[in-house]
Amino acid sequence: MNAQPRVLATGDPLLLDVALPHFRFSRLECAVIAAAPEVVYRATRDLDMLSIHSPLFSAVMWVRVVPDRMPRRPVATPPSMRVSHLFEAAVAGDREDLAQPWVAQGERAGREIEFGAVGKVWKPTVEWRRVEPGDYPSFAEPGWAKMAAAFVVHPYGARRPLLTYEARSAAGDRSGSGDRRRKHLRR
């Protein structure tokens, strides 16, 4: 990673803004990190999303697998979900992992990484639908939720970066008219 990441101008859209510009829910977290921006970016890109734990997240995940545990079905847990794996599989054209619903959406090397998934997350057992990156921004089929997440390394002072994580979600209603109704209610 020898090239300096391009600093985005104020008006440049984030990759997340392109993938999911209209959303209903968002979570934004940030941290100033005492390390070189390229070190922070590499560590973020290699992050195992399954290693992130909080009391609320752990409780939600435990509740989600209760329907599978009731009939004593084994609950399949992948060994890891590294952000880098999504991007390495995309670059390699790896079609073996089609069961993985999370898809690499875009990357600005050294600066920004974005990925997304489509699913029916409100069901006791989540139903996933793989949507390829080129189809993701325009995907609007009723009855499915779109989720997108991004890590961005922002310049912050002379020596430290600000790392942001944002996750967004949008769900279409069964009739496909949810967006029209929301626009009507805002008037």
Backbone as JSON Lines, residues from 0, in Angstrom:
{"i":0,"aa":"M","n":[0.85,-1.18,0.0],"ca":[0.0,0.0,0.0],"c":[0.89,1.24,0.0]}
{"i":1,"aa":"N","n":[1.6,1.45,-1.09],"ca":[2.53,2.57,-1.19],"c":[1.85,3.86,-1.61]}
{"i":2,"aa":"A","n":[0.76,3.76,-2.36],"ca":[0.1,4.97,-2.85],"c":[-0.64,5.66,-1.72]}
{"i":3,"aa":"Q","n":[-0.57,6.97,-1.73],"ca":[-1.29,7.76,-0.74],"c":[-2.77,7.74,-1.09]}
{"i":4,"aa":"P","n":[-3.65,7.52,-0.11],"ca":[-5.07,7.55,-0.43],"c":[-5.5,8.96,-0.81]}
{"i":5,"aa":"R","n":[-6.4,9.02,-1.76],"ca":[-6.92,10.32,-2.21],"c":[-7.86,10.86,-1.14]}
{"i":6,"aa":"V","n":[-7.65,12.08,-0.74],"ca":[-8.54,12.73,0.22],"c":[-9.77,13.18,-0.55]}
{"i":7,"aa":"L","n":[-10.93,12.81,-0.07],"ca":[-12.16,13.17,-0.75],"c":[-12.48,14.64,-0.53]}
{"i":8,"aa":"A","n":[-12.97,15.26,-1.57],"ca":[-13.44,16.64,-1.45],"c":[-14.77,16.62,-0.72]}
{"i":9,"aa":"T","n":[-15.18,17.75,-0.19],"ca":[-16.41,17.84,0.59],"c":[-17.62,17.33,-0.18]}
{"i":10,"aa":"G","n":[-17.69,17.55,-1.47],"ca":[-18.86,17.14,-2.25],"c":[-18.8,15.73,-2.79]}
{"i":11,"aa":"D","n":[-17.67,15.0,-2.62],"ca":[-17.57,13.64,-3.13],"c":[-18.45,12.7,-2.3]}
{"i":12,"aa":"P","n":[-19.26,11.87,-2.97],"ca":[-20.08,10.93,-2.22],"c":[-19.24,9.79,-1.66]}
{"i":13,"aa":"L","n":[-19.61,9.31,-0.5],"ca":[-19.01,8.11,0.04],"c":[-19.55,6.93,-0.74]}
{"i":14,"aa":"L","n":[-18.84,5.82,-0.74],"ca":[-19.33,4.63,-1.41],"c":[-20.69,4.21,-0.84]}
{"i":15,"aa":"L","n":[-20.87,4.4,0.45],"ca":[-22.14,4.07,1.1],"c":[-23.28,4.94,0.56]}
{"i":16,"aa":"D","n":[-22.96,6.19,0.23],"ca":[-23.98,7.09,-0.34],"c":[-24.44,6.63,-1.72]}
{"i":17,"aa":"V","n":[-23.55,5.97,-2.45],"ca":[-23.9,5.45,-3.77],"c":[-24.69,4.15,-3.63]}
{"i":18,"aa":"A","n":[-24.26,3.27,-2.73],"ca":[-24.89,1.96,-2.58],"c":[-26.27,2.05,-1.94]}
{"i":19,"aa":"L","n":[-26.43,2.89,-0.91],"ca":[-27.7,2.96,-0.18],"c":[-27.95,4.41,0.24]}
{"i":20,"aa":"P","n":[-28.29,5.27,-0.73],"ca":[-28.47,6.69,-0.42],"c":[-29.74,6.98,0.4]}
{"i":21,"aa":"H","n":[-30.76,6.15,0.24],"ca":[-32.02,6.33,0.98],"c":[-32.17,5.16,1.93]}
{"i":22,"aa":"F","n":[-32.29,5.45,3.21],"ca":[-32.32,4.4,4.21],"c":[-33.24,4.81,5.34]}
{"i":23,"aa":"R","n":[-33.65,3.84,6.1],"ca":[-34.55,4.11,7.21],"c":[-33.8,4.14,8.55]}
{"i":24,"aa":"F","n":[-32.82,3.28,8.69],"ca":[-32.06,3.19,9.93],"c":[-30.57,3.32,9.63]}
{"i":25,"aa":"S","n":[-29.86,3.92,10.58],"ca":[-28.42,4.08,10.43],"c":[-27.76,4.02,11.8]}
{"i":26,"aa":"R","n":[-26.57,3.47,11.83],"ca":[-25.76,3.49,13.04],"c":[-24.39,3.99,12.63]}
{"i":27,"aa":"L","n":[-23.91,4.99,13.32],"ca":[-22.62,5.59,13.01],"c":[-21.77,5.6,14.26]}
{"i":28,"aa":"E","n":[-20.57,5.06,14.14],"ca":[-19.62,5.07,15.25],"c":[-18.3,5.58,14.72]}
{"i":29,"aa":"C","n":[-17.53,6.23,15.58],"ca":[-16.23,6.71,15.14],"c":[-15.24,6.69,16.3]}
{"i":30,"aa":"A","n":[-13.97,6.65,15.93],"ca":[-12.9,6.65,16.93],"c":[-11.66,7.27,16.32]}
{"i":31,"aa":"V","n":[-10.98,8.08,17.12],"ca":[-9.67,8.59,16.72],"c":[-8.66,7.56,17.21]}
{"i":32,"aa":"I","n":[-7.78,7.15,16.31],"ca":[-6.86,6.06,16.63],"c":[-5.42,6.55,16.51]}
{"i":33,"aa":"A","n":[-4.63,6.22,17.52],"ca":[-3.23,6.64,17.55],"c":[-2.37,5.66,16.77]}
{"i":34,"aa":"A","n":[-2.52,5.69,15.47],"ca":[-1.72,4.85,14.56],"c":[-1.75,5.52,13.19]}
{"i":35,"aa":"A","n":[-0.84,5.13,12.35],"ca":[-0.8,5.69,11.0],"c":[-2.06,5.28,10.24]}
{"i":36,"aa":"P","n":[-2.59,6.16,9.39],"ca":[-3.81,5.83,8.65],"c":[-3.74,4.51,7.89]}
{"i":37,"aa":"E","n":[-2.6,4.21,7.27],"ca":[-2.49,2.96,6.51],"c":[-2.54,1.73,7.42]}
{"i":38,"aa":"V","n":[-2.03,1.86,8.64],"ca":[-2.11,0.76,9.61],"c":[-3.56,0.54,10.04]}
{"i":39,"aa":"V","n":[-4.26,1.62,10.3],"ca":[-5.67,1.54,10.69],"c":[-6.49,0.92,9.56]}
{"i":40,"aa":"Y","n":[-6.22,1.33,8.34],"ca":[-6.96,0.78,7.2],"c":[-6.73,-0.71,7.05]}
{"i":41,"aa":"R","n":[-5.48,-1.15,7.11],"ca":[-5.17,-2.58,6.98],"c":[-5.83,-3.39,8.09]}
{"i":42,"aa":"A","n":[-5.78,-2.88,9.32],"ca":[-6.4,-3.59,10.44],"c":[-7.92,-3.67,10.28]}
{"i":43,"aa":"T","n":[-8.5,-2.59,9.8],"ca":[-9.95,-2.56,9.59],"c":[-10.34,-3.53,8.48]}
{"i":44,"aa":"R","n":[-9.57,-3.55,7.42],"ca":[-9.87,-4.44,6.3],"c":[-9.75,-5.91,6.72]}
{"i":45,"aa":"D","n":[-8.9,-6.2,7.69],"ca":[-8.7,-7.57,8.15],"c":[-9.6,-7.94,9.34]}
{"i":46,"aa":"L","n":[-10.47,-7.05,9.73],"ca":[-11.35,-7.26,10.88],"c":[-12.27,-8.45,10.66]}
{"i":47,"aa":"D","n":[-12.42,-9.27,11.68],"ca":[-13.38,-10.37,11.67],"c":[-14.65,-9.86,12.33]}
{"i":48,"aa":"M","n":[-15.7,-9.68,11.52],"ca":[-16.95,-9.11,12.02],"c":[-17.57,-9.99,13.11]}
{"i":49,"aa":"L","n":[-17.26,-11.29,13.13],"ca":[-17.8,-12.18,14.15],"c":[-17.11,-12.02,15.49]}
{"i":50,"aa":"S","n":[-16.03,-11.25,15.53],"ca":[-15.31,-11.03,16.78],"c":[-15.84,-9.81,17.54]}
{"i":51,"aa":"I","n":[-16.77,-9.09,16.93],"ca":[-17.32,-7.9,17.57],"c":[-18.44,-8.33,18.51]}
{"i":52,"aa":"H","n":[-18.34,-7.91,19.75],"ca":[-19.35,-8.29,20.74],"c":[-19.74,-7.09,21.58]}
{"i":53,"aa":"S","n":[-21.01,-7.03,21.87],"ca":[-21.54,-6.08,22.84],"c":[-22.69,-6.8,23.5]}
{"i":54,"aa":"P","n":[-23.11,-6.41,24.69],"ca":[-24.23,-7.11,25.34],"c":[-25.48,-7.16,24.47]}
{"i":55,"aa":"L","n":[-25.83,-6.05,23.83],"ca":[-27.04,-6.03,23.0],"c":[-26.87,-6.92,21.78]}
{"i":56,"aa":"F","n":[-25.75,-6.8,21.08],"ca":[-25.5,-7.6,19.88],"c":[-25.51,-9.09,20.23]}
{"i":57,"aa":"S","n":[-24.85,-9.47,21.31],"ca":[-24.8,-10.88,21.7],"c":[-26.19,-11.4,22.05]}
{"i":58,"aa":"A","n":[-26.99,-10.6,22.74],"ca":[-28.35,-11.02,23.09],"c":[-29.21,-11.2,21.83]}
{"i":59,"aa":"V","n":[-29.11,-10.27,20.9],"ca":[-29.88,-10.37,19.66],"c":[-29.48,-11.63,18.89]}
{"i":60,"aa":"M","n":[-28.2,-11.89,18.78],"ca":[-27.74,-13.06,18.05],"c":[-28.18,-14.35,18.74]}
{"i":61,"aa":"W","n":[-28.18,-14.38,20.07],"ca":[-28.62,-15.56,20.8],"c":[-30.1,-15.81,20.55]}
{"i":62,"aa":"V","n":[-30.92,-14.77,20.61],"ca":[-32.36,-14.9,20.38],"c":[-32.64,-15.37,18.96]}
{"i":63,"aa":"R","n":[-31.86,-14.9,18.0],"ca":[-32.1,-15.25,16.59],"c":[-31.95,-16.75,16.33]}
{"i":64,"aa":"V","n":[-31.1,-17.46,17.09],"ca":[-30.9,-18.88,16.82],"c":[-31.79,-19.77,17.69]}
{"i":65,"aa":"V","n":[-32.63,-19.19,18.55],"ca":[-33.53,-19.99,19.39],"c":[-34.41,-20.92,18.54]}
{"i":66,"aa":"P","n":[-35.03,-20.45,17.43],"ca":[-35.86,-21.37,16.64],"c":[-35.09,-22.59,16.13]}
{"i":67,"aa":"D","n":[-33.82,-22.43,15.81],"ca":[-33.02,-23.57,15.37],"c":[-32.64,-24.48,16.52]}
{"i":68,"aa":"R","n":[-32.5,-23.93,17.71],"ca":[-32.12,-24.73,18.87],"c":[-33.28,-25.54,19.43]}
{"i":69,"aa":"M","n":[-34.51,-25.05,19.26],"ca":[-35.67,-25.73,19.84],"c":[-35.78,-27.18,19.35]}
{"i":70,"aa":"P","n":[-35.74,-27.44,18.04],"ca":[-35.81,-28.84,17.59],"c":[-34.44,-29.53,17.62]}
{"i":71,"aa":"R","n":[-33.51,-28.9,18.32],"ca":[-32.15,-29.44,18.48],"c":[-31.4,-29.59,17.16]}
{"i":72,"aa":"R","n":[-31.71,-28.67,16.25],"ca":[-30.94,-28.63,15.01],"c":[-29.61,-27.96,15.3]}
{"i":73,"aa":"P","n":[-28.54,-28.41,14.67],"ca":[-27.26,-27.72,14.89],"c":[-27.3,-26.33,14.28]}
{"i":74,"aa":"V","n":[-26.71,-25.39,14.99],"ca":[-26.65,-24.01,14.51],"c":[-25.29,-23.82,13.85]}
{"i":75,"aa":"A","n":[-25.32,-23.6,12.55],"ca":[-24.08,-23.43,11.8],"c":[-23.54,-22.03,12.01]}
{"i":76,"aa":"T","n":[-22.33,-21.95,12.48],"ca":[-21.67,-20.66,12.66],"c":[-20.4,-20.69,11.83]}
{"i":77,"aa":"P","n":[-20.25,-19.74,10.91],"ca":[-19.01,-19.73,10.14],"c":[-17.83,-19.45,11.06]}
{"i":78,"aa":"P","n":[-16.65,-19.96,10.71],"ca":[-15.49,-19.74,11.58],"c":[-15.08,-18.27,11.66]}
{"i":79,"aa":"S","n":[-15.35,-17.52,10.6],"ca":[-15.02,-16.09,10.61],"c":[-15.77,-15.39,9.49]}
{"i":80,"aa":"M","n":[-15.8,-14.07,9.59],"ca":[-16.35,-13.25,8.5],"c":[-15.44,-12.03,8.38]}
{"i":81,"aa":"R","n":[-14.31,-12.26,7.78],"ca":[-13.35,-11.19,7.6],"c":[-13.77,-10.29,6.45]}
{"i":82,"aa":"V","n":[-13.71,-8.99,6.67],"ca":[-14.05,-8.02,5.64],"c":[-13.16,-8.26,4.43]}
{"i":83,"aa":"S","n":[-11.88,-8.5,4.67],"ca":[-10.93,-8.7,3.56],"c":[-11.33,-9.89,2.69]}
{"i":84,"aa":"H","n":[-11.9,-10.93,3.29],"ca":[-12.28,-12.11,2.52],"c":[-13.33,-11.76,1.47]}
{"i":85,"aa":"L","n":[-14.27,-10.88,1.82],"ca":[-15.29,-10.47,0.85],"c":[-14.65,-9.84,-0.38]}
{"i":86,"aa":"F","n":[-13.63,-9.01,-0.15],"ca":[-12.99,-8.29,-1.24],"c":[-12.02,-9.17,-2.0]}
{"i":87,"aa":"E","n":[-11.32,-10.05,-1.31],"ca":[-10.4,-10.96,-1.98],"c":[-11.16,-11.94,-2.87]}
{"i":88,"aa":"A","n":[-12.31,-12.43,-2.4],"ca":[-13.13,-13.34,-3.19],"c":[-13.66,-12.63,-4.43]}
{"i":89,"aa":"A","n":[-14.05,-11.36,-4.29],"ca":[-14.56,-10.59,-5.43],"c":[-13.48,-10.38,-6.47]}
{"i":90,"aa":"V","n":[-12.27,-10.04,-6.04],"ca":[-11.16,-9.8,-6.97],"c":[-10.78,-11.1,-7.68]}
{"i":91,"aa":"A","n":[-10.79,-12.21,-6.95],"ca":[-10.41,-13.5,-7.52],"c":[-11.52,-14.11,-8.38]}
{"i":92,"aa":"G","n":[-12.71,-13.5,-8.34],"ca":[-13.84,-14.07,-9.07],"c":[-14.32,-15.35,-8.45]}
{"i":93,"aa":"D","n":[-14.14,-15.49,-7.14],"ca":[-14.5,-16.7,-6.4],"c":[-16.02,-16.86,-6.38]}
{"i":94,"aa":"R","n":[-16.51,-17.84,-7.11],"ca":[-17.95,-18.1,-7.16],"c":[-18.32,-19.24,-6.23]}
{"i":95,"aa":"E","n":[-17.35,-19.84,-5.52],"ca":[-17.63,-20.94,-4.62],"c":[-18.45,-20.48,-3.42]}
{"i":96,"aa":"D","n":[-18.24,-19.26,-2.99],"ca":[-18.86,-18.77,-1.77],"c":[-20.17,-18.04,-2.05]}
{"i":97,"aa":"L","n":[-20.99,-18.57,-2.94],"ca":[-22.25,-17.93,-3.29],"c":[-23.25,-17.95,-2.14]}
{"i":98,"aa":"A","n":[-23.02,-18.8,-1.14],"ca":[-23.91,-18.84,0.02],"c":[-23.68,-17.61,0.91]}
{"i":99,"aa":"Q","n":[-22.55,-16.97,0.78],"ca":[-22.25,-15.78,1.58],"c":[-23.1,-14.62,1.05]}
{"i":100,"aa":"P","n":[-24.05,-14.12,1.85],"ca":[-24.9,-13.04,1.37],"c":[-24.22,-11.67,1.36]}
{"i":101,"aa":"W","n":[-23.21,-11.48,2.21],"ca":[-22.51,-10.2,2.25],"c":[-21.56,-10.13,1.07]}
{"i":102,"aa":"V","n":[-21.67,-9.04,0.32],"ca":[-20.93,-8.89,-0.92],"c":[-20.12,-7.59,-0.87]}
{"i":103,"aa":"A","n":[-18.87,-7.67,-1.34],"ca":[-18.04,-6.48,-1.45],"c":[-18.69,-5.54,-2.45]}
{"i":104,"aa":"Q","n":[-18.94,-4.3,-2.05],"ca":[-19.58,-3.33,-2.93],"c":[-18.57,-2.38,-3.57]}
{"i":105,"aa":"G","n":[-17.59,-1.96,-2.8],"ca":[-16.62,-1.02,-3.36],"c":[-15.5,-0.74,-2.38]}
{"i":106,"aa":"E","n":[-14.39,-0.27,-2.93],"ca":[-13.24,0.05,-2.1],"c":[-12.45,1.18,-2.74]}
{"i":107,"aa":"R","n":[-12.05,2.11,-1.92],"ca":[-11.04,3.12,-2.28],"c":[-9.85,2.78,-1.41]}
{"i":108,"aa":"A","n":[-8.86,2.13,-2.01],"ca":[-7.73,1.58,-1.26],"c":[-7.13,2.6,-0.3]}
{"i":109,"aa":"G","n":[-6.92,2.15,0.92],"ca":[-6.32,2.99,1.95],"c":[-7.29,3.98,2.58]}
{"i":110,"aa":"R","n":[-8.54,4.0,2.12],"ca":[-9.47,5.05,2.56],"c":[-10.84,4.54,2.97]}
{"i":111,"aa":"E","n":[-11.45,3.7,2.13],"ca":[-12.87,3.38,2.32],"c":[-13.17,1.98,1.8]}
{"i":112,"aa":"I","n":[-14.01,1.25,2.55],"ca":[-14.41,-0.09,2.16],"c":[-15.89,-0.25,2.49]}
{"i":113,"aa":"E","n":[-16.67,-0.78,1.53],"ca":[-18.12,-0.85,1.71],"c":[-18.64,-2.2,1.24]}
{"i":114,"aa":"F","n":[-19.58,-2.78,1.99],"ca":[-20.15,-4.08,1.67],"c":[-21.62,-4.09,2.05]}
{"i":115,"aa":"G","n":[-22.38,-5.01,1.42],"ca":[-23.81,-5.03,1.68],"c":[-24.41,-6.41,1.54]}
{"i":116,"aa":"A","n":[-25.67,-6.53,1.98],"ca":[-26.41,-7.79,1.9],"c":[-27.9,-7.47,1.77]}
{"i":117,"aa":"V","n":[-28.64,-8.46,1.31],"ca":[-30.09,-8.36,1.19],"c":[-30.68,-9.57,1.9]}
{"i":118,"aa":"G","n":[-31.69,-9.33,2.73],"ca":[-32.29,-10.44,3.44],"c":[-33.62,-10.1,4.07]}
{"i":119,"aa":"K","n":[-34.28,-11.12,4.55],"ca":[-35.51,-10.98,5.33],"c":[-35.11,-11.23,6.77]}
{"i":120,"aa":"V","n":[-34.56,-10.19,7.38],"ca":[-33.94,-10.31,8.7],"c":[-34.96,-10.38,9.83]}
{"i":121,"aa":"W","n":[-36.2,-10.12,9.56],"ca":[-37.24,-10.14,10.59],"c":[-37.78,-11.55,10.81]}
{"i":122,"aa":"K","n":[-37.4,-12.5,9.96],"ca":[-37.86,-13.87,10.11],"c":[-37.05,-14.57,11.2]}
{"i":123,"aa":"P","n":[-37.65,-15.58,11.88],"ca":[-36.9,-16.3,12.93],"c":[-35.58,-16.86,12.42]}
{"i":124,"aa":"T","n":[-35.59,-17.41,11.2],"ca":[-34.35,-17.82,10.54],"c":[-34.22,-16.91,9.32]}
{"i":125,"aa":"V","n":[-33.17,-16.11,9.32],"ca":[-33.0,-15.11,8.26],"c":[-32.94,-15.79,6.9]}
{"i":126,"aa":"E","n":[-33.67,-15.23,5.95],"ca":[-33.61,-15.68,4.57],"c":[-32.75,-14.66,3.82]}
{"i":127,"aa":"W","n":[-31.63,-15.12,3.27],"ca":[-30.71,-14.24,2.56],"c":[-30.9,-14.37,1.06]}
{"i":128,"aa":"R","n":[-30.6,-13.31,0.37],"ca":[-30.62,-13.32,-1.1],"c":[-29.35,-12.63,-1.57]}
{"i":129,"aa":"R","n":[-28.56,-13.33,-2.31],"ca":[-27.31,-12.74,-2.8],"c":[-27.62,-11.79,-3.95]}
{"i":130,"aa":"V","n":[-27.17,-10.57,-3.82],"ca":[-27.34,-9.55,-4.86],"c":[-25.95,-9.03,-5.19]}
{"i":131,"aa":"E","n":[-25.58,-9.14,-6.42],"ca":[-24.24,-8.75,-6.85],"c":[-24.07,-7.23,-6.81]}
{"i":132,"aa":"P","n":[-22.83,-6.76,-6.66],"ca":[-22.57,-5.33,-6.5],"c":[-23.22,-4.43,-7.54]}
{"i":133,"aa":"G","n":[-23.16,-4.81,-8.8],"ca":[-23.74,-3.97,-9.85],"c":[-25.25,-3.85,-9.76]}
{"i":134,"aa":"D","n":[-25.91,-4.84,-9.14],"ca":[-27.37,-4.84,-9.02],"c":[-27.84,-4.25,-7.69]}
{"i":135,"aa":"Y","n":[-26.94,-4.11,-6.75],"ca":[-27.33,-3.72,-5.39],"c":[-27.98,-2.33,-5.3]}
{"i":136,"aa":"P","n":[-27.38,-1.27,-5.86],"ca":[-27.99,0.06,-5.67],"c":[-29.42,0.16,-6.19]}
{"i":137,"aa":"S","n":[-29.73,-0.53,-7.29],"ca":[-31.07,-0.41,-7.86],"c":[-32.03,-1.49,-7.36]}
{"i":138,"aa":"F","n":[-31.54,-2.45,-6.58],"ca":[-32.41,-3.52,-6.09],"c":[-33.5,-2.92,-5.2]}
{"i":139,"aa":"A","n":[-34.76,-3.16,-5.56],"ca":[-35.88,-2.59,-4.8],"c":[-37.05,-3.55,-4.75]}
{"i":140,"aa":"E","n":[-36.78,-4.84,-4.76],"ca":[-37.85,-5.82,-4.74],"c":[-38.58,-5.77,-3.4]}
{"i":141,"aa":"P","n":[-39.91,-5.67,-3.43],"ca":[-40.68,-5.62,-2.18],"c":[-40.44,-6.86,-1.32]}
{"i":142,"aa":"G","n":[-40.48,-6.66,-0.01],"ca":[-40.35,-7.77,0.92],"c":[-38.93,-8.12,1.32]}
{"i":143,"aa":"W","n":[-37.95,-7.34,0.86],"ca":[-36.55,-7.6,1.19],"c":[-35.95,-6.35,1.84]}
{"i":144,"aa":"A","n":[-35.03,-6.57,2.76],"ca":[-34.3,-5.45,3.38],"c":[-32.89,-5.41,2.79]}
{"i":145,"aa":"K","n":[-32.43,-4.2,2.56],"ca":[-31.05,-4.0,2.11],"c":[-30.26,-3.45,3.29]}
{"i":146,"aa":"M","n":[-29.07,-4.01,3.49],"ca":[-28.17,-3.54,4.53],"c":[-26.83,-3.25,3.9]}
{"i":147,"aa":"A","n":[-26.23,-2.16,4.27],"ca":[-24.9,-1.81,3.76],"c":[-24.09,-1.24,4.92]}
{"i":148,"aa":"A","n":[-22.81,-1.49,4.88],"ca":[-21.92,-0.99,5.93],"c":[-20.61,-0.53,5.29]}
{"i":149,"aa":"A","n":[-19.97,0.41,5.95],"ca":[-18.71,0.94,5.43],"c":[-17.79,1.36,6.56]}
{"i":150,"aa":"F","n":[-16.51,1.19,6.33],"ca":[-15.47,1.74,7.17],"c":[-14.76,2.8,6.34]}
{"i":151,"aa":"V","n":[-14.54,3.96,6.93],"ca":[-13.83,5.03,6.23],"c":[-12.74,5.58,7.16]}
{"i":152,"aa":"V","n":[-11.55,5.72,6.63],"ca":[-10.43,6.33,7.36],"c":[-10.33,7.77,6.9]}
{"i":153,"aa":"H","n":[-10.61,8.69,7.82],"ca":[-10.59,10.13,7.52],"c":[-9.33,10.76,8.09]}
{"i":154,"aa":"P","n":[-8.75,11.73,7.4],"ca":[-7.64,12.47,8.0],"c":[-8.13,13.19,9.26]}
{"i":155,"aa":"Y","n":[-7.3,13.2,10.29],"ca":[-7.67,13.88,11.54],"c":[-6.39,14.42,12.15]}
{"i":156,"aa":"G","n":[-6.13,15.65,11.92],"ca":[-4.89,16.24,12.41],"c":[-3.72,15.76,11.56]}
{"i":157,"aa":"A","n":[-2.52,15.92,12.1],"ca":[-1.32,15.62,11.34],"c":[-0.94,14.14,11.35]}
{"i":158,"aa":"R","n":[-1.31,13.4,12.41],"ca":[-0.76,12.05,12.54],"c":[-1.76,10.95,12.88]}
{"i":159,"aa":"R","n":[-2.99,11.31,13.13],"ca":[-3.96,10.3,13.53],"c":[-5.17,10.33,12.6]}
{"i":160,"aa":"P","n":[-5.73,9.17,12.32],"ca":[-6.96,9.15,11.53],"c":[-8.2,9.02,12.42]}
{"i":161,"aa":"L","n":[-9.31,9.39,11.84],"ca":[-10.62,9.16,12.44],"c":[-11.21,8.0,11.66]}
{"i":162,"aa":"L","n":[-11.5,6.9,12.34],"ca":[-12.11,5.74,11.69],"c":[-13.61,5.79,11.95]}
{"i":163,"aa":"T","n":[-14.4,5.75,10.88],"ca":[-15.85,5.7,11.05],"c":[-16.37,4.37,10.54]}
{"i":164,"aa":"Y","n":[-17.41,3.91,11.21],"ca":[-18.16,2.73,10.78],"c":[-19.61,3.18,10.7]}
{"i":165,"aa":"E","n":[-20.22,2.97,9.54],"ca":[-21.63,3.29,9.41],"c":[-22.34,2.09,8.8]}
{"i":166,"aa":"A","n":[-23.47,1.76,9.38],"ca":[-24.33,0.7,8.85],"c":[-25.69,1.32,8.57]}
{"i":167,"aa":"R","n":[-26.25,0.99,7.42],"ca":[-27.56,1.52,7.03],"c":[-28.45,0.35,6.62]}
{"i":168,"aa":"S","n":[-29.75,0.55,6.79],"ca":[-30.7,-0.46,6.31],"c":[-31.95,0.22,5.78]}
{"i":169,"aa":"A","n":[-32.54,-0.43,4.8],"ca":[-33.79,0.03,4.2],"c":[-34.59,-1.21,3.85]}
{"i":170,"aa":"A","n":[-35.87,-1.19,4.15],"ca":[-36.72,-2.33,3.84],"c":[-37.89,-1.89,3.0]}
{"i":171,"aa":"G","n":[-38.13,-2.61,1.93],"ca":[-39.3,-2.35,1.11],"c":[-40.5,-3.05,1.73]}
{"i":172,"aa":"D","n":[-41.69,-2.49,1.54],"ca":[-42.86,-3.18,2.06],"c":[-43.32,-4.21,1.04]}
{"i":173,"aa":"R","n":[-44.32,-5.0,1.41],"ca":[-44.76,-6.1,0.53],"c":[-45.34,-5.59,-0.77]}
{"i":174,"aa":"S","n":[-45.97,-4.42,-0.76],"ca":[-46.59,-3.91,-1.98],"c":[-45.64,-3.11,-2.82]}
{"i":175,"aa":"G","n":[-44.49,-2.74,-2.24],"ca":[-43.54,-1.91,-2.96],"c":[-43.89,-0.43,-2.9]}
{"i":176,"aa":"S","n":[-44.95,-0.08,-2.15],"ca":[-45.38,1.31,-2.13],"c":[-44.89,2.07,-0.9]}
{"i":177,"aa":"G","n":[-44.04,1.44,-0.09],"ca":[-43.57,2.09,1.14],"c":[-42.9,3.42,0.9]}
{"i":178,"aa":"D","n":[-42.04,3.49,-0.13],"ca":[-41.36,4.76,-0.41],"c":[-42.35,5.83,-0.83]}
{"i":179,"aa":"R","n":[-43.34,5.45,-1.64],"ca":[-44.34,6.44,-2.07],"c":[-45.14,6.95,-0.86]}
{"i":180,"aa":"R","n":[-45.5,6.04,0.05],"ca":[-46.26,6.47,1.22],"c":[-45.43,7.38,2.12]}
{"i":181,"aa":"R","n":[-44.17,7.06,2.32],"ca":[-43.31,7.88,3.17],"c":[-43.16,9.28,2.57]}
{"i":182,"aa":"K","n":[-42.98,9.36,1.25],"ca":[-42.86,10.66,0.59],"c":[-44.14,11.45,0.77]}
{"i":183,"aa":"H","n":[-45.28,10.77,0.64],"ca":[-46.57,11.44,0.8],"c":[-46.73,11.97,2.23]}
{"i":184,"aa":"L","n":[-46.3,11.19,3.22],"ca":[-46.44,11.62,4.62],"c":[-45.54,12.8,4.95]}
{"i":185,"aa":"R","n":[-44.42,12.95,4.24],"ca":[-43.49,14.05,4.53],"c":[-43.99,15.39,4.02]}
{"i":186,"aa":"R","n":[-44.92,15.38,3.1],"ca":[-45.38,16.63,2.48],"c":[-46.12,17.51,3.45]}
